[in-house]
Amino acid sequence: MDRGKKEEGGVSYHFYLLISTMKIDTNNPSYESDGKRYRIYDEDPQDRIQKRVKMHYEKQHTLQTVDFVKGMHKKWLGFSHANMTIMECLELLSGFLDESDPDVDEPNLLHAYQTAERLRVAFPDKPWMHLAGLVHDLGKVLSMWGEEQFAVTGDTYPVGCAPSETIVYGLKSFEHCTDLKDDRYNTEYGIYTANCGLEKLMMAWGHDEYMYQVLVNHRSTLPEEALYAIRFHSFYPYHSHDAYRHLSNEKDEEMMHAIKMLNQCDLYSKSDGELKMDELKPYYQSLIDEYCPGKIAW
C-alpha cells in the first residue's frame, strides 16, 4: 500500500501499521502493549486522574446494592427516554469523559471508532464484531440523561454475593456497602447457585447491561457472540482474573473468546490517536443498516 494513500474506510497508513502488527492473545490478556501500561490504579492523591478514578469506585462499591440495581432496571429498562439512531447516540457522546478510566482523558466518541477499527483489522471476516466495537460503550448515554457515573461506567461485578478481591481497589473498597452486612448477599454464592451462568447474575448496573438490553429490545440481528461481549466486556474480575468461575457455566466458557476479542481491541486502542471519523462513517452505517437499523428506543 502506498504510504501517501489511505485504506478503504479512512484507515491511515500509520494506523494500519500499528494495528496490523498487533498480537492478540485471547487466552492470556496482558495489561501492557507497545511499552504502554494500561489499567493502572495507583491511589495517588496528587494525580488528578487517579484521584477521580478512586472516588468513582468507592462510590460504586458502596452504593451498588441489590436494591439499587433493581431500581435501575425499573428506571431504565422501560426504554422511554429517547428514540434515536446509533449514529445520533454516538454524537451525544462526542463530549463525554469516562471518570472511571485511568488510561485516557478524552471524549468517548473517538474511543468507539478506535476500538471498531482495531477489530476491523484484527478480525476482517467478522463485520458484526466491528459494529460491536463501535457500540460497546453507547450505554454511557445514561450519563447524558443525568445518571451518576458510578451507575454507568467502570468495571462490573455481580451484586447479591460476596465481592471478589480481584475487583478494582479490592475488598476494602466495599467496607461501607450495606449488602455485605446482609447474610443473604455476603457469601460466596449469595442468591445464586453453582454454575448458574452469567446470564442469571444481577450485575452492578452500568453501560454494559443497559446497551445489551437496548439491543435486545430493538431486536438487533447482531450474533449472540457480539451481544454477549457487549454485555460482559467490563466484567474484568471474570474475564481477566478468573474470578466468579463457580457461577459460570459451559456456555460462558464457550463465549469467553468473544469477550476477549472485544476486550483487547477495546483496551489497547486507547493510544491509537486521531481517526478521520467522517471517512469511516459510511462503512459503519452499512453495518448499522444491516444489524441495528432505524430509530432505537433508549
PDB file of C-alpha atoms in Angstrom, residues 82-89 131 134-135 138 211 214-223 227 284-298:
ATOM      1  CA  ALA A  82     -35.293   8.742  23.724  1.00  0.00           C
ATOM      2  CA  ASN A  83     -35.730   7.456  20.171  1.00  0.00           C
ATOM      3  CA  MET A  84     -32.626   7.885  18.046  1.00  0.00           C
ATOM      4  CA  THR A  85     -30.284   6.056  15.713  1.00  0.00           C
ATOM      5  CA  ILE A  86     -26.921   4.567  16.602  1.00  0.00           C
ATOM      6  CA  MET A  87     -25.135   7.435  14.852  1.00  0.00           C
ATOM      7  CA  GLU A  88     -27.197  10.015  16.730  1.00  0.00           C
ATOM      8  CA  CYS A  89     -26.308   8.350  20.008  1.00  0.00           C
ATOM      9  CA  LEU A 131     -20.043  -2.934  14.907  1.00  0.00           C
ATOM     10  CA  LEU A 134     -18.370   0.787  17.715  1.00  0.00           C
ATOM     11  CA  VAL A 135     -21.397   0.493  20.021  1.00  0.00           C
ATOM     12  CA  LEU A 138     -23.017   3.529  23.884  1.00  0.00           C
ATOM     13  CA  MET A 211     -26.647  -1.407  25.971  1.00  0.00           C
ATOM     14  CA  VAL A 214     -31.371  -1.841  24.404  1.00  0.00           C
ATOM     15  CA  LEU A 215     -30.146  -4.009  21.510  1.00  0.00           C
ATOM     16  CA  VAL A 216     -32.248  -6.998  22.547  1.00  0.00           C
ATOM     17  CA  ASN A 217     -35.323  -4.802  22.907  1.00  0.00           C
ATOM     18  CA  HIS A 218     -34.681  -3.420  19.412  1.00  0.00           C
ATOM     19  CA  ARG A 219     -34.420  -6.996  18.095  1.00  0.00           C
ATOM     20  CA  SER A 220     -30.943  -6.369  16.746  1.00  0.00           C
ATOM     21  CA  THR A 221     -29.702  -9.159  14.495  1.00  0.00           C
ATOM     22  CA  LEU A 222     -26.171  -8.973  15.883  1.00  0.00           C
ATOM     23  CA  PRO A 223     -24.952 -12.532  16.578  1.00  0.00           C
ATOM     24  CA  LEU A 227     -24.330  -9.248  22.267  1.00  0.00           C
ATOM     25  CA  TYR A 284     -20.188   1.625   9.875  1.00  0.00           C
ATOM     26  CA  GLN A 285     -23.509   2.986   8.667  1.00  0.00           C
ATOM     27  CA  SER A 286     -23.752  -0.008   6.340  1.00  0.00           C
ATOM     28  CA  LEU A 287     -23.291  -2.320   9.354  1.00  0.00           C
ATOM     29  CA  ILE A 288     -25.860  -0.390  11.367  1.00  0.00           C
ATOM     30  CA  ASP A 289     -28.333  -0.698   8.485  1.00  0.00           C
ATOM     31  CA  GLU A 290     -27.792  -4.460   8.490  1.00  0.00           C
ATOM     32  CA  TYR A 291     -27.828  -5.225  12.201  1.00  0.00           C
ATOM     33  CA  CYS A 292     -29.456  -2.290  14.040  1.00  0.00           C
ATOM     34  CA  PRO A 293     -31.427  -0.191  11.537  1.00  0.00           C
ATOM     35  CA  GLY A 294     -33.634   2.784  12.214  1.00  0.00           C
ATOM     36  CA  LYS A 295     -34.573   4.633  15.372  1.00  0.00           C
ATOM     37  CA  ILE A 296     -33.874   2.777  18.607  1.00  0.00           C
ATOM     38  CA  ALA A 297     -35.785   3.101  21.880  1.00  0.00           C
ATOM     39  CA  TRP A 298     -33.399   4.074  24.658  1.00  0.00           C
TER      40      TRP A 298
END
